[in-house]
C-alpha positions as a printed Julia matrix, in Angstrom:
155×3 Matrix{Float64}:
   0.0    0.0    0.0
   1.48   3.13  -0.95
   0.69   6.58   0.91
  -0.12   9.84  -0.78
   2.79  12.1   -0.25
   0.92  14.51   2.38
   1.52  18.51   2.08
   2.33  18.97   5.24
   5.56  16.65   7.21
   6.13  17.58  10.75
   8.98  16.23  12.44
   8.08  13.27  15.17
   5.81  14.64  18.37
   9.12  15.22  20.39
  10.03  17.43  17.91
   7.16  19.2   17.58
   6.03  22.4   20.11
   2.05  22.05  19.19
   0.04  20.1   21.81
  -2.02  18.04  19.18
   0.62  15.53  18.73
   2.02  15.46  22.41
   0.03  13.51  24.11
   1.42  14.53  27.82
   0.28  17.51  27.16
  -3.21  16.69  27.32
  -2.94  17.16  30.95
  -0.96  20.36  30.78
  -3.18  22.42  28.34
  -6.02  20.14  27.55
  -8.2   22.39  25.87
  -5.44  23.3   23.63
  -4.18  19.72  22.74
  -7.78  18.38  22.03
  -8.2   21.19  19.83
  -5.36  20.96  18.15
  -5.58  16.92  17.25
  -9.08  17.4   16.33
  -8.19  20.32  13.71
  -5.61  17.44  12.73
  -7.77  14.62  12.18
 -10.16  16.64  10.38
  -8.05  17.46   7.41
  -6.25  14.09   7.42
  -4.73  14.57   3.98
  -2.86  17.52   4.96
  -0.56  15.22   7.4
   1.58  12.01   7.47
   0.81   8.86   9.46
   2.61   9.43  11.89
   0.95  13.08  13.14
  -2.39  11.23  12.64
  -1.74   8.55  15.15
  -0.36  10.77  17.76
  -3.68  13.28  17.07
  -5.93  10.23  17.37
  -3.78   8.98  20.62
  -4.11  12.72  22.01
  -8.6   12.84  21.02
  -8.27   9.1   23.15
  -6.2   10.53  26.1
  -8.36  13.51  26.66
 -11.43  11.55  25.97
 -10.56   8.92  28.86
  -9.71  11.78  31.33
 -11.78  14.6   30.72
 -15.2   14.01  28.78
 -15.84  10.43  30.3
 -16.8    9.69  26.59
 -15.65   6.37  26.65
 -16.86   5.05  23.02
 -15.31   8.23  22.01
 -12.02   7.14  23.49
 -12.05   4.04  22.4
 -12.56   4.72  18.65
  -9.52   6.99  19.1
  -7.52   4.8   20.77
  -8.65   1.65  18.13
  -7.58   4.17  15.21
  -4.1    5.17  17.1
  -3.19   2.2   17.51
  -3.91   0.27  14.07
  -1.67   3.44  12.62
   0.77   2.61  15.21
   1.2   -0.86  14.18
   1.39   0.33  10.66
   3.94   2.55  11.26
   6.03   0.18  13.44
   6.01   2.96  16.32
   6.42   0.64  19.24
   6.0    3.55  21.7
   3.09   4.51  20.61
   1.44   1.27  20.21
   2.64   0.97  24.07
   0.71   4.16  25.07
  -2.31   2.88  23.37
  -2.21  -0.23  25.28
  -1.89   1.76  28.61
  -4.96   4.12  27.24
  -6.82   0.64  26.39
  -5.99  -0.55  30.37
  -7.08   2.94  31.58
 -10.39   2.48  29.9
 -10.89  -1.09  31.4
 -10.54   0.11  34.5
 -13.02   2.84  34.34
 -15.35   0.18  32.87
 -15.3   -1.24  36.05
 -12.93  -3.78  34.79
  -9.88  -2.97  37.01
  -8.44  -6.64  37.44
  -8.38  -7.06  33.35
  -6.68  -3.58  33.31
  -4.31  -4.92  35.39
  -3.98  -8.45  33.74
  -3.08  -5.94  30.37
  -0.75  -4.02  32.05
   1.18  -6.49  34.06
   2.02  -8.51  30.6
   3.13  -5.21  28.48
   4.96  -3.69  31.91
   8.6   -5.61  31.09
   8.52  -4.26  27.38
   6.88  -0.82  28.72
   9.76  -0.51  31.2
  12.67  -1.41  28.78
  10.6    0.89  25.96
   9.07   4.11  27.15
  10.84   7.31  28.54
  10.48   7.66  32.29
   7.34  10.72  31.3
   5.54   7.81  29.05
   5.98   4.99  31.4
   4.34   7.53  34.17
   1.0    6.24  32.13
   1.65   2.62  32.55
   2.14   2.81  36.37
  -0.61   5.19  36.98
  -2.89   2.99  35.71
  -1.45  -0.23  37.32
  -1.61   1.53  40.82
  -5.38   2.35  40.04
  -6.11  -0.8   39.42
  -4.88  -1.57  43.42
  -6.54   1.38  44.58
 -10.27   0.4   42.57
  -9.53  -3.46  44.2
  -9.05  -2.04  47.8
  -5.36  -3.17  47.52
  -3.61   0.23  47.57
  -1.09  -1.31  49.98
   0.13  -3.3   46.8
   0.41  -0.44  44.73
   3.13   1.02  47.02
   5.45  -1.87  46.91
């Protein structure tokens, strides 16, 4: 499958100072970065692969944390993450994954979210930047804290 050469080619998100592609800073400005990956995924052949998966990762992130729209995350996260894979971005896939555990456990699913994050912790550990594996361990010490086992969590 060959891609369309798009018009526009940012440099990767660590490159790059606009919120829409930096998923961290969803938390930081979250107004900002939702507005900015949703102005991204809604002229998708103005930007590379690579911009739309981190724009679709960002739309997931603030979904899950601040609209409780958890279809609406989902989708985002789905779409992230089949890009992701495409692109062979193993970091990104990895976020996804800790998105996709997140979202179990606000399901009400806390033990599966932990089941999914204890198998992709080795690689997440080894893999992600000490900011990006913040994500994976949040969500594992939720999944103590919604199980009345926040004594766990600490250890």
């Amino acid at each position: 499958m060959q891609f369309r050469r798009p018009r526009r080619q940012p440099p990767g998100p660590e490159a790059r100072s606009d919120a829409a592609v930096r998923p961290d800073r969803t938390f930081e400005i979250p107004t900002a970065a939702f507005e900015g990956a949703s102005a991204i995924l809604s002229a998708p052949h103005e930007y590379d692969e690579a911009t739309l998966a981190w724009a679709e990762l960002t739309a997931g992130y603030h979904h899950l944390y601040f609209t409780g729209l958890q279809r609406n995350a989902r989708d985002a996260l789905d779409r992230a993450g089949t890009r992701f894979i495409k692109l062979g971005d193993r970091r990104g896939a990895l976020l996804v994954d800790a998105g996709r555990a997140r979202l179990l456990i606000v399901e009400g699913q806390p033990l599966a979210g932990r089941e999914m994050l204890e198998a992709m912790f080795g690689d997440a550990r080894r893999e992600l930047a000490p900011r990006d594996f913040f994500w994976v361990i949040n969500a594992l010490c939720t999944t103590y804290f919604r199980t009345d086992e926040i004594d766990e969590s600490i250890r």
